[in-house]
Tab-separated table of C-alpha atoms (C1' of nucleotides) in Angstrom:
chain	number	residue	atom	x	y	z
A	1	UNK	CA	25.099	-1.667	-0.569
A	2	UNK	CA	23.969	-1.672	-4.376
A	3	UNK	CA	25.244	2.250	-4.738
A	4	UNK	CA	28.855	3.132	-5.248
A	5	UNK	CA	31.295	3.622	-2.423
A	6	UNK	CA	34.904	4.614	-2.058
A	7	UNK	CA	36.781	1.327	-0.702
A	8	UNK	CA	38.213	3.264	2.210
A	9	UNK	CA	34.630	4.097	3.103
A	10	UNK	CA	33.020	0.950	2.632
A	11	UNK	CA	35.903	-0.671	5.221
A	12	UNK	CA	34.736	2.110	7.566
A	13	UNK	CA	31.096	0.871	7.148
A	14	UNK	CA	32.341	-2.599	7.459
A	15	UNK	CA	33.857	-1.910	10.837
A	16	UNK	CA	30.557	-0.773	12.408
A	17	UNK	CA	28.643	-3.543	10.621
A	18	UNK	CA	27.553	-6.517	13.309
A	19	UNK	CA	26.852	-9.874	12.298
A	20	UNK	CA	24.395	-11.791	14.018
A	21	UNK	CA	23.457	-15.384	14.738
A	22	UNK	CA	21.333	-16.786	12.155
A	23	UNK	CA	17.706	-16.477	12.712
A	24	UNK	CA	15.223	-19.447	12.678
A	25	UNK	CA	12.233	-19.601	10.500
A	26	UNK	CA	9.092	-17.716	12.341
A	27	UNK	CA	11.617	-16.210	14.664
A	28	UNK	CA	11.383	-12.156	15.493
A	29	UNK	CA	14.367	-10.161	14.386
A	30	UNK	CA	12.459	-7.265	16.766
A	31	UNK	CA	8.696	-6.356	17.442
A	32	UNK	CA	6.926	-3.202	17.247
A	33	UNK	CA	7.674	-1.287	20.220
A	34	UNK	CA	11.248	-2.535	20.698
A	35	UNK	CA	13.949	-0.007	21.292
A	36	UNK	CA	14.866	1.195	17.927
A	37	UNK	CA	18.831	1.030	17.481
A	38	UNK	CA	19.889	-0.414	14.130
A	39	UNK	CA	18.643	-1.081	10.738
A	40	UNK	CA	19.311	-4.392	9.075
A	41	UNK	CA	20.631	-5.924	5.479
A	42	UNK	CA	19.374	-9.176	4.798
A	43	UNK	CA	22.485	-11.607	4.451
A	44	UNK	CA	20.994	-14.955	3.542
A	45	UNK	CA	17.232	-16.288	4.023
A	46	UNK	CA	14.584	-14.218	3.649
A	47	UNK	CA	12.351	-11.639	5.988
A	48	UNK	CA	8.877	-10.498	6.143
A	49	UNK	CA	7.838	-7.042	7.902
A	50	UNK	CA	4.537	-6.625	9.253
A	51	UNK	CA	2.386	-4.196	11.392
A	52	UNK	CA	-0.565	-4.587	13.609
A	53	UNK	CA	-3.124	-2.360	13.905
A	54	UNK	CA	-5.405	-1.350	17.129
A	55	UNK	CA	-7.689	-3.977	16.065
A	56	UNK	CA	-5.065	-7.066	15.783
A	57	UNK	CA	-5.348	-6.592	11.880
A	58	UNK	CA	-1.976	-7.619	10.461
A	59	UNK	CA	-0.667	-6.207	7.257
A	60	UNK	CA	2.289	-7.760	5.817
A	61	UNK	CA	4.285	-4.415	4.232
A	62	UNK	CA	7.352	-6.046	2.822
A	63	UNK	CA	9.339	-9.186	1.501
A	64	UNK	CA	13.093	-8.669	1.985
A	65	UNK	CA	15.649	-10.825	0.114
A	66	UNK	CA	19.507	-10.687	0.657
A	67	UNK	CA	21.069	-7.455	-0.164
A	68	UNK	CA	17.657	-5.536	0.992
A	69	UNK	CA	17.711	-3.126	3.814
A	70	UNK	CA	15.128	-2.849	6.434
A	71	UNK	CA	14.066	-0.804	9.704
A	72	UNK	CA	13.803	2.496	8.261
A	73	UNK	CA	10.379	2.947	9.687
A	74	UNK	CA	11.827	3.012	13.230
A	75	UNK	CA	13.861	6.086	12.651
A	76	UNK	CA	11.371	8.613	13.388
A	77	UNK	CA	10.731	6.997	17.313
A	78	UNK	CA	12.718	5.436	19.819
A	79	UNK	CA	11.167	2.390	18.681
A	80	UNK	CA	10.405	0.330	16.009
A	81	UNK	CA	7.174	0.675	13.948
A	82	UNK	CA	6.849	-2.850	12.659
A	83	UNK	CA	7.715	-6.474	13.349
A	84	UNK	CA	10.138	-8.371	11.332
A	85	UNK	CA	10.375	-12.034	11.286
A	86	UNK	CA	12.213	-14.758	9.113
A	87	UNK	CA	10.686	-16.711	6.683
A	88	UNK	CA	13.214	-19.494	6.724
A	89	UNK	CA	16.547	-19.387	8.494
A	90	UNK	CA	18.274	-16.323	7.910
A	91	UNK	CA	21.489	-14.298	8.738
A	92	UNK	CA	21.471	-10.237	8.802
A	93	UNK	CA	23.863	-7.542	9.352
A	94	UNK	CA	22.830	-5.372	11.818
A	95	UNK	CA	23.973	-1.306	11.402
A	96	UNK	CA	23.690	0.360	14.787
A	97	UNK	CA	22.184	3.591	13.860
A	98	UNK	CA	23.769	5.807	16.253
A	99	UNK	CA	27.029	4.681	14.874
A	100	UNK	CA	25.941	5.092	11.507
A	101	UNK	CA	24.815	8.954	12.116
A	102	UNK	CA	28.436	9.604	13.355
A	103	UNK	CA	30.039	7.964	10.525
A	104	UNK	CA	27.975	10.203	8.058
A	105	UNK	CA	29.566	13.055	9.597
A	106	UNK	CA	32.867	11.586	8.555
A	107	UNK	CA	31.638	10.389	5.069
A	108	UNK	CA	29.194	12.818	3.341
A	109	UNK	CA	28.372	10.402	0.534
A	110	UNK	CA	27.391	7.734	3.100
A	111	UNK	CA	24.500	10.296	4.158
A	112	UNK	CA	23.231	10.359	0.644
A	113	UNK	CA	23.327	6.838	0.235
A	114	UNK	CA	20.677	6.251	3.194
A	115	UNK	CA	18.858	8.975	1.892
A	116	UNK	CA	18.737	7.149	-1.300
A	117	UNK	CA	17.824	3.779	0.448
A	118	UNK	CA	14.962	5.429	2.379
A	119	UNK	CA	13.680	6.992	-0.963
A	120	UNK	CA	13.832	3.804	-2.692
A	121	UNK	CA	11.549	2.350	0.431
A	122	UNK	CA	9.176	5.111	-0.484
A	123	UNK	CA	8.835	4.782	-4.064
A	124	UNK	CA	8.416	0.803	-3.931
A	125	UNK	CA	5.902	1.329	-1.319
A	126	UNK	CA	4.396	3.725	-3.747
A	127	UNK	CA	3.972	1.180	-6.179
A	128	UNK	CA	2.458	-1.241	-3.986
A	129	UNK	CA	-0.164	1.357	-3.460
A	130	UNK	CA	-0.636	1.553	-7.129
A	131	UNK	CA	-0.751	-2.580	-7.024
A	132	UNK	CA	-3.795	-2.803	-3.989
A	133	UNK	CA	-5.410	0.183	-5.455
A	134	UNK	CA	-5.811	-0.635	-9.204
A	135	UNK	CA	-4.888	-3.978	-9.824
A	136	UNK	CA	-7.321	-7.290	-9.768
A	137	UNK	CA	-6.140	-10.577	-8.240
A	138	UNK	CA	-4.250	-11.756	-11.401
A	139	UNK	CA	-2.521	-8.431	-11.772
A	140	UNK	CA	-1.455	-8.313	-7.913
A	141	UNK	CA	-0.146	-11.811	-8.093
A	142	UNK	CA	1.764	-11.372	-11.357
A	143	UNK	CA	3.449	-8.245	-10.220
A	144	UNK	CA	4.736	-10.069	-7.046
A	145	UNK	CA	6.040	-13.063	-9.216
A	146	UNK	CA	7.653	-10.537	-11.316
A	147	UNK	CA	9.133	-8.613	-8.635
A	148	UNK	CA	10.932	-11.641	-7.119
A	149	UNK	CA	12.031	-12.947	-10.496
A	150	UNK	CA	13.795	-9.372	-10.872
A	151	UNK	CA	15.024	-9.556	-7.639
A	152	UNK	CA	16.102	-13.020	-7.630
A	153	UNK	CA	17.967	-12.385	-11.217
A	154	UNK	CA	19.643	-9.278	-9.450
A	155	UNK	CA	21.610	-11.888	-7.252
A	156	UNK	CA	22.598	-13.623	-9.959
A	157	UNK	CA	19.922	-16.525	-9.935
A	158	UNK	CA	17.460	-17.887	-12.438
A	159	UNK	CA	14.566	-15.106	-12.968
A	160	UNK	CA	12.739	-18.444	-14.382
A	161	UNK	CA	12.795	-20.656	-11.761
A	162	UNK	CA	11.874	-19.681	-8.047
A	163	UNK	CA	10.792	-20.940	-4.597
A	164	UNK	CA	8.640	-18.612	-2.766
A	165	UNK	CA	9.775	-18.026	0.822
A	166	UNK	CA	6.552	-17.183	2.046
A	167	UNK	CA	3.088	-19.282	2.640
A	168	UNK	CA	-0.027	-18.738	0.353
A	169	UNK	CA	-1.254	-17.033	3.440
A	170	UNK	CA	1.412	-14.593	3.787
A	171	UNK	CA	1.095	-13.736	-0.180
A	172	UNK	CA	-2.842	-13.282	0.518
A	173	UNK	CA	-2.044	-10.909	3.145
A	174	UNK	CA	0.514	-8.911	1.591
A	175	UNK	CA	-1.700	-8.596	-1.478
A	176	UNK	CA	-5.374	-8.072	0.023
A	177	UNK	CA	-6.474	-11.371	-1.014
A	178	UNK	CA	-7.904	-14.319	0.559
A	179	UNK	CA	-5.453	-17.688	0.559
A	180	UNK	CA	-8.334	-19.190	-1.874
A	181	UNK	CA	-8.144	-16.380	-4.289
A	182	UNK	CA	-4.158	-16.728	-4.449
A	183	UNK	CA	-4.513	-20.314	-5.021
A	184	UNK	CA	-7.107	-20.072	-7.803
A	185	UNK	CA	-5.115	-17.410	-9.375
A	186	UNK	CA	-1.920	-19.405	-9.288
A	187	UNK	CA	-3.975	-22.276	-10.749
A	188	UNK	CA	-5.385	-19.764	-13.544
A	189	UNK	CA	-1.887	-18.448	-14.506
A	190	UNK	CA	-0.478	-22.413	-14.963
A	191	UNK	CA	-3.651	-23.087	-16.972
A	192	UNK	CA	-2.722	-20.327	-19.374
A	193	UNK	CA	0.717	-21.793	-19.098
A	194	UNK	CA	1.975	-18.699	-17.970
A	195	UNK	CA	3.811	-20.330	-15.171
A	196	UNK	CA	4.312	-23.849	-13.402
A	197	UNK	CA	3.264	-24.095	-9.850
A	198	UNK	CA	3.893	-26.961	-7.423
A	199	UNK	CA	3.420	-25.727	-3.850
A	200	UNK	CA	6.094	-23.053	-3.449
A	201	UNK	CA	8.187	-23.848	-6.515
A	202	UNK	CA	7.258	-21.453	-9.588
A	203	UNK	CA	8.664	-21.598	-13.000
A	204	UNK	CA	8.030	-18.744	-15.095
A	205	UNK	CA	7.226	-20.003	-18.864
A	206	UNK	CA	6.299	-16.639	-20.309
A	207	UNK	CA	7.556	-13.535	-19.051
A	208	UNK	CA	5.907	-11.205	-21.530
A	209	UNK	CA	2.502	-12.550	-20.672
A	210	UNK	CA	3.147	-12.161	-17.247
A	211	UNK	CA	4.155	-8.584	-17.355
A	212	UNK	CA	0.804	-7.687	-19.493
A	213	UNK	CA	-1.161	-9.210	-16.625
A	214	UNK	CA	0.698	-7.193	-14.366
A	215	UNK	CA	-1.206	-4.207	-16.173
A	216	UNK	CA	-4.227	-5.916	-15.892
A	217	UNK	CA	-6.397	-3.573	-13.767
A	218	UNK	CA	-9.900	-4.095	-11.982
B	1	UNK	CA	9.106	21.779	10.589
B	2	UNK	CA	6.967	19.710	13.444
B	3	UNK	CA	10.316	18.767	15.327
B	4	UNK	CA	12.790	20.592	18.047
B	5	UNK	CA	15.288	22.515	16.514
B	6	UNK	CA	17.703	24.989	18.177
B	7	UNK	CA	16.701	28.521	17.081
B	8	UNK	CA	19.942	29.344	15.498
B	9	UNK	CA	19.701	26.099	13.412
B	10	UNK	CA	16.249	26.998	12.182
B	11	UNK	CA	17.679	30.520	11.160
B	12	UNK	CA	20.229	28.831	9.196
B	13	UNK	CA	17.686	26.510	7.795
B	14	UNK	CA	15.337	29.340	7.042
B	15	UNK	CA	18.030	31.337	4.764
B	16	UNK	CA	18.253	28.492	2.349
B	17	UNK	CA	14.414	28.137	1.757
B	18	UNK	CA	13.323	29.505	-0.940
B	19	UNK	CA	9.307	31.070	-1.269
B	20	UNK	CA	8.063	30.355	-4.491
B	21	UNK	CA	5.289	32.346	-6.126
B	22	UNK	CA	1.468	30.890	-5.498
B	23	UNK	CA	0.847	27.181	-7.554
B	24	UNK	CA	-2.997	27.661	-8.997
B	25	UNK	CA	-5.359	24.787	-8.811
B	26	UNK	CA	-4.355	21.942	-10.962
B	27	UNK	CA	-1.023	23.575	-11.872
B	28	UNK	CA	1.818	21.233	-11.520
B	29	UNK	CA	4.613	21.960	-9.216
B	30	UNK	CA	6.990	19.479	-10.830
B	31	UNK	CA	6.298	16.348	-12.957
B	32	UNK	CA	7.848	12.557	-12.728
B	33	UNK	CA	11.270	12.974	-14.855
B	34	UNK	CA	11.721	16.756	-13.692
B	35	UNK	CA	15.166	17.202	-12.622
B	36	UNK	CA	15.239	16.765	-8.833
B	37	UNK	CA	16.803	19.614	-6.762
B	38	UNK	CA	14.511	20.277	-3.829
B	39	UNK	CA	12.115	19.407	-1.347
B	40	UNK	CA	9.073	21.172	-0.463
B	41	UNK	CA	7.134	22.411	2.187
B	42	UNK	CA	3.436	23.283	2.009
B	43	UNK	CA	3.086	26.689	3.376
B	44	UNK	CA	-0.872	27.158	2.161
B	45	UNK	CA	-3.642	25.147	0.079
B	46	UNK	CA	-3.209	21.611	-0.580
B	47	UNK	CA	-1.406	19.510	-2.811
B	48	UNK	CA	-1.485	15.810	-4.299
B	49	UNK	CA	1.207	13.931	-5.561
B	50	UNK	CA	0.305	11.003	-8.043
B	51	UNK	CA	2.362	8.501	-10.147
B	52	UNK	CA	1.792	7.037	-13.415
B	53	UNK	CA	2.622	3.407	-14.574
B	54	UNK	CA	3.729	2.262	-18.227
B	55	UNK	CA	0.320	1.866	-19.040
B	56	UNK	CA	-1.093	5.266	-18.262
B	57	UNK	CA	-2.715	4.396	-14.694
B	58	UNK	CA	-2.808	6.971	-12.420
B	59	UNK	CA	-2.349	6.337	-8.718
B	60	UNK	CA	-2.474	9.331	-6.104
B	61	UNK	CA	-0.012	8.496	-3.495
B	62	UNK	CA	-0.797	11.468	-0.809
B	63	UNK	CA	-2.642	14.249	-0.113
B	64	UNK	CA	-0.442	17.123	1.655
B	65	UNK	CA	-1.588	19.878	3.723
B	66	UNK	CA	0.008	23.198	5.298
B	67	UNK	CA	3.313	22.222	7.544
B	68	UNK	CA	3.684	18.665	5.428
B	69	UNK	CA	6.726	17.747	3.231
B	70	UNK	CA	6.752	16.370	0.201
B	71	UNK	CA	9.483	15.192	-2.185
B	72	UNK	CA	11.349	12.433	-0.538
B	73	UNK	CA	10.750	10.054	-3.296
B	74	UNK	CA	13.341	12.046	-5.713
B	75	UNK	CA	16.178	11.524	-3.531
B	76	UNK	CA	17.583	8.225	-4.967
B	77	UNK	CA	17.695	9.669	-8.324
B	78	UNK	CA	18.296	12.782	-10.482
B	79	UNK	CA	14.953	13.094	-11.161
B	80	UNK	CA	11.516	12.778	-9.741
B	81	UNK	CA	9.795	10.036	-9.253
B	82	UNK	CA	5.892	11.451	-9.065
B	83	UNK	CA	3.890	14.369	-10.090
B	84	UNK	CA	2.965	16.851	-7.767
B	85	UNK	CA	-0.230	19.258	-8.458
B	86	UNK	CA	-1.812	21.764	-6.346
B	87	UNK	CA	-5.777	20.896	-5.675
B	88	UNK	CA	-6.280	24.698	-4.850
B	89	UNK	CA	-4.311	27.768	-4.838
B	90	UNK	CA	-1.159	26.838	-2.849
B	91	UNK	CA	2.122	28.222	-2.051
B	92	UNK	CA	5.314	26.263	-0.830
B	93	UNK	CA	8.691	26.563	0.360
B	94	UNK	CA	11.046	25.161	-1.526
B	95	UNK	CA	14.139	23.477	-0.015
B	96	UNK	CA	17.379	23.046	-2.272
B	97	UNK	CA	18.728	19.546	-1.376
B	98	UNK	CA	22.153	20.146	-2.146
B	99	UNK	CA	22.370	23.215	0.033
B	100	UNK	CA	20.415	21.054	2.752
B	101	UNK	CA	23.217	18.535	2.447
B	102	UNK	CA	25.764	20.631	2.955
B	103	UNK	CA	23.713	22.084	6.128
B	104	UNK	CA	23.359	18.768	7.627
B	105	UNK	CA	27.255	18.729	7.932
B	106	UNK	CA	27.033	21.965	9.906
B	107	UNK	CA	24.013	20.900	11.830
B	108	UNK	CA	23.946	17.122	12.835
B	109	UNK	CA	20.815	17.126	14.261
B	110	UNK	CA	19.435	18.225	11.218
B	111	UNK	CA	20.308	15.352	9.616
B	112	UNK	CA	18.194	13.315	11.976
B	113	UNK	CA	15.266	15.548	11.345
B	114	UNK	CA	15.015	14.463	7.514
B	115	UNK	CA	15.764	10.746	8.461
B	116	UNK	CA	12.600	11.303	10.906
B	117	UNK	CA	10.605	12.803	8.275
B	118	UNK	CA	11.154	10.448	5.596
B	119	UNK	CA	10.611	7.752	8.151
B	120	UNK	CA	7.231	9.020	8.884
B	121	UNK	CA	6.712	8.792	5.298
B	122	UNK	CA	7.330	5.294	5.103
B	123	UNK	CA	5.402	4.773	8.280
B	124	UNK	CA	2.292	6.542	6.722
B	125	UNK	CA	2.674	4.643	3.264
B	126	UNK	CA	2.489	1.415	5.307
B	127	UNK	CA	-0.625	2.177	7.143
B	128	UNK	CA	-2.066	3.313	3.930
B	129	UNK	CA	-1.378	-0.229	2.550
B	130	UNK	CA	-3.087	-1.402	5.064
B	131	UNK	CA	-6.040	0.586	4.398
B	132	UNK	CA	-5.880	-0.610	0.940
B	133	UNK	CA	-5.453	-4.047	1.768
B	134	UNK	CA	-7.651	-4.899	4.589
B	135	UNK	CA	-10.749	-2.281	4.667
B	136	UNK	CA	-13.680	-2.111	2.721
B	137	UNK	CA	-15.231	1.013	1.120
B	138	UNK	CA	-16.528	2.233	4.337
B	139	UNK	CA	-13.211	1.866	6.182
B	140	UNK	CA	-11.294	3.434	3.797
B	141	UNK	CA	-13.497	6.705	3.410
B	142	UNK	CA	-13.550	6.928	6.987
B	143	UNK	CA	-10.150	6.703	7.367
B	144	UNK	CA	-9.455	9.278	4.989
B	145	UNK	CA	-12.015	11.486	6.987
B	146	UNK	CA	-10.234	10.930	10.336
B	147	UNK	CA	-6.748	11.320	8.717
B	148	UNK	CA	-8.168	14.733	7.325
B	149	UNK	CA	-9.593	15.759	10.778
B	150	UNK	CA	-6.705	14.708	12.639
B	151	UNK	CA	-4.348	16.941	10.422
B	152	UNK	CA	-6.978	19.749	10.401
B	153	UNK	CA	-7.272	19.881	13.818
B	154	UNK	CA	-3.344	19.832	14.564
B	155	UNK	CA	-3.293	22.736	12.433
B	156	UNK	CA	-5.762	24.628	15.252
B	157	UNK	CA	-8.718	23.914	12.824
B	158	UNK	CA	-11.801	22.419	13.766
B	159	UNK	CA	-11.700	18.710	13.667
B	160	UNK	CA	-15.465	18.739	13.000
B	161	UNK	CA	-16.139	20.807	9.991
B	162	UNK	CA	-14.001	20.328	7.092
B	163	UNK	CA	-13.824	21.510	3.317
B	164	UNK	CA	-12.392	18.429	1.104
B	165	UNK	CA	-9.899	19.921	-1.088
B	166	UNK	CA	-9.984	17.007	-3.510
B	167	UNK	CA	-12.637	15.871	-5.895
B	168	UNK	CA	-14.745	12.692	-5.658
B	169	UNK	CA	-12.563	11.237	-8.345
B	170	UNK	CA	-9.354	12.101	-6.485
B	171	UNK	CA	-10.657	10.191	-3.420
B	172	UNK	CA	-11.707	7.278	-5.436
B	173	UNK	CA	-8.506	7.214	-7.218
B	174	UNK	CA	-6.499	7.386	-4.023
B	175	UNK	CA	-8.629	4.825	-2.006
B	176	UNK	CA	-9.134	2.504	-4.938
B	177	UNK	CA	-12.731	3.098	-5.303
B	178	UNK	CA	-14.914	4.374	-7.988
B	179	UNK	CA	-16.538	7.683	-7.754
B	180	UNK	CA	-19.937	5.921	-7.465
B	181	UNK	CA	-18.968	4.154	-4.517
B	182	UNK	CA	-16.991	6.617	-2.754
B	183	UNK	CA	-20.522	8.886	-3.447
B	184	UNK	CA	-22.711	6.026	-1.792
B	185	UNK	CA	-20.336	5.743	0.902
B	186	UNK	CA	-20.680	9.404	2.218
B	187	UNK	CA	-24.535	9.055	1.653
B	188	UNK	CA	-24.583	6.122	3.789
B	189	UNK	CA	-22.448	7.657	6.621
B	190	UNK	CA	-24.947	10.305	6.539
B	191	UNK	CA	-27.800	8.358	6.519
B	192	UNK	CA	-26.538	6.936	9.800
B	193	UNK	CA	-25.875	10.375	11.137
B	194	UNK	CA	-22.257	9.768	11.537
B	195	UNK	CA	-21.183	12.902	9.045
B	196	UNK	CA	-23.214	15.581	6.886
B	197	UNK	CA	-22.105	15.932	3.590
B	198	UNK	CA	-22.831	18.906	1.196
B	199	UNK	CA	-20.643	18.477	-1.837
B	200	UNK	CA	-16.839	18.947	-0.534
B	201	UNK	CA	-18.185	20.080	2.974
B	202	UNK	CA	-18.080	17.591	5.468
B	203	UNK	CA	-19.167	17.704	9.431
B	204	UNK	CA	-18.140	15.021	11.401
B	205	UNK	CA	-21.077	14.144	13.771
B	206	UNK	CA	-19.664	11.631	15.501
B	207	UNK	CA	-15.953	10.647	15.720
B	208	UNK	CA	-16.262	7.612	17.688
B	209	UNK	CA	-18.547	5.754	15.230
B	210	UNK	CA	-16.514	7.182	12.618
B	211	UNK	CA	-13.301	5.550	14.220
B	212	UNK	CA	-15.281	2.168	14.673
B	213	UNK	CA	-15.769	2.127	11.043
B	214	UNK	CA	-12.341	3.214	10.279
B	215	UNK	CA	-11.408	-0.447	11.568
B	216	UNK	CA	-14.443	-2.355	9.643
B	217	UNK	CA	-12.551	-4.582	7.546
B	218	UNK	CA	-13.795	-6.550	4.502
C	1	DC	C1'	-30.450	30.315	-20.739
C	2	DG	C1'	-27.925	26.487	-22.182
C	3	DT	C1'	-23.872	23.932	-21.421
C	4	DG	C1'	-20.468	20.873	-19.142
C	5	DG	C1'	-18.104	18.903	-15.544
C	6	DG	C1'	-18.881	16.950	-11.123
C	7	DA	C1'	-21.648	14.478	-8.072
C	8	DT	C1'	-25.587	11.083	-6.901
C	9	DT	C1'	-28.575	7.322	-7.623
C	10	DG	C1'	-30.392	2.897	-9.759
C	11	DA	C1'	-29.920	-1.988	-11.927
C	12	DA	C1'	-27.358	-5.464	-13.504
C	13	DA	C1'	-22.941	-7.607	-13.861
C	14	DT	C1'	-18.689	-9.385	-11.940
C	15	DC	C1'	-15.302	-10.187	-8.800
C	16	DT	C1'	-13.880	-12.005	-4.850
C	17	DA	C1'	-14.761	-13.377	-0.278
C	18	DT	C1'	-17.021	-16.789	2.624
C	19	DC	C1'	-18.359	-21.366	3.617
C	20	DA	C1'	-17.254	-26.199	2.848
C	21	DA	C1'	-15.002	-30.482	1.469
C	22	DG	C1'	-11.036	-32.698	0.346
C	23	DG	C1'	-5.955	-33.970	-1.249
C	24	DG	C1'	-1.227	-33.981	-0.183
C	25	DC	C1'	2.449	-33.978	2.830
C	26	DT	C1'	5.138	-34.394	7.117
C	27	DG	C1'	6.006	-35.853	11.263
C	28	DT	C1'	5.005	-38.621	15.068
C	29	DG	C1'	3.460	-42.638	17.985
C	30	DG	C1'	1.565	-47.013	18.266
D	1	DC	C1'	5.657	-49.983	8.613
D	2	DC	C1'	1.243	-48.237	8.840
D	3	DA	C1'	-2.154	-45.078	11.099
D	4	DC	C1'	-3.246	-40.374	11.985
D	5	DA	C1'	-3.056	-36.031	13.228
D	6	DG	C1'	-2.236	-31.550	11.562
D	7	DC	C1'	-1.042	-27.986	8.449
D	8	DC	C1'	-0.933	-26.044	3.930
D	9	DC	C1'	-3.104	-25.805	-0.176
D	10	DT	C1'	-6.605	-26.646	-3.666
D	11	DT	C1'	-11.239	-26.617	-5.503
D	12	DG	C1'	-16.214	-25.977	-5.626
D	13	DA	C1'	-20.412	-23.551	-4.834
D	14	DT	C1'	-22.701	-19.417	-2.873
D	15	DA	C1'	-23.076	-15.236	-1.216
D	16	DG	C1'	-21.902	-10.467	-0.962
D	17	DA	C1'	-19.490	-6.263	-2.149
D	18	DT	C1'	-17.729	-3.227	-5.554
D	19	DT	C1'	-17.908	-2.275	-10.623
D	20	DT	C1'	-20.005	-1.130	-14.530
D	21	DC	C1'	-23.715	1.071	-17.450
D	22	DA	C1'	-27.241	4.252	-17.643
D	23	DA	C1'	-30.024	8.233	-16.087
D	24	DT	C1'	-30.488	12.380	-13.579
D	25	DC	C1'	-29.072	16.153	-10.811
D	26	DC	C1'	-26.489	19.861	-9.419
D	27	DC	C1'	-24.372	24.109	-10.132
D	28	DA	C1'	-21.122	27.328	-11.665
D	29	DC	C1'	-20.131	29.748	-15.841
D	30	DG	C1'	-20.051	31.545	-20.623
DNA sequence: CGTGGGATTGAAATCTATCAAGGGCTGTGG
DNA sequence: CCACAGCCCTTGATAGATTTCAATCCCACG
């Protein structure tokens, strides 16, 4: 967890954490409607979450990289609200929620940690609302690249060279664009020398220009 | 709170709740950057929350009606992440967060209640992501009307006749559309006899057709 | 009675979706 | 080793939806 905790408390949390077998690319960790019992932290690989509405329309709600926690949307119910699938071979920590609740009674600070994680999820979702509501195709793609870059660099990886774990179709679904528009946007950013693209390999040549474009609106 | 709680527990919660003076239309309850100390439940009137990015672009992140709780996005920090302003003269319950945290230690179920409220916020935000990402102007406007109708009827008000508390500009900002498009969409829905519009007064003539349009995608 | 903000409507411009074709890579099987 | 299918991605041309620009209306209010 990215937040400060007492060593003894971490030990106690560690005990209830279960480490599962690896999930293969395309395999579901769980599906909407499955019984809710745990939240999950990504250990390795990458994960996408998506929801499906009455009409079968799918919306990817987030991409999760190692260290990031998912599953908070299931707490209000007995079952999960969204589908979770691996984008590549991945491993996760399972954190059983009922045992977590018991533990929060013993470790008051732990409760706040989890409130904070949920609060961050809400903030991040609100940023995404702004992206979808106010930005054009370039702004949306640039915002995604910038976000991934930040998150990779927080994991001590290069902020300049990244391998996208998701397909163009996933990107388009997430950003509310067609794959053609995503592809064209990548090409345009490359032509302007802001990035180099080769399939899923992306090199960011000019972070400043990229950040400018993040704020480019409709 | 919309969830089951023990009467004695409700009393204890009631004691820490502060009832503030009314907030006038356009007045801020708090602003982004203000010290976070409380979450709020709307008692009467209506409230909008919005965030402002680096470039000054505003995004309305939600409209809140009586009985609905806001402010969860401030928990991860010492200060609030968004701005909160009244759409009309409104009253709110202030729920001081540190006292709430103490109380959750005494009332274990209370903690779950709050986790559930946050979880619902996340789910609702994810639905909104789908709306912005996958629906056209008609679908977005219809979805907002349907949502307001549901929420009014839960408050024992008519699901057919409603007075919009927000301006066309607010609707457009929230839905990622210009006011012109919002206006034209209202007019089109009226021409098809699905709704009657007179300024902020809306009558829903045909819920079935409205719900169909909710799922109309780009 | 004039003023100003919000709302509506029309016409043109712009962006993205759609339709269509083709490229590149991988894995499989002859 | 090569041919081929399948998938993902790219690119081009056209169509369609929404934005932009502009004019007007409406109504509350001073």
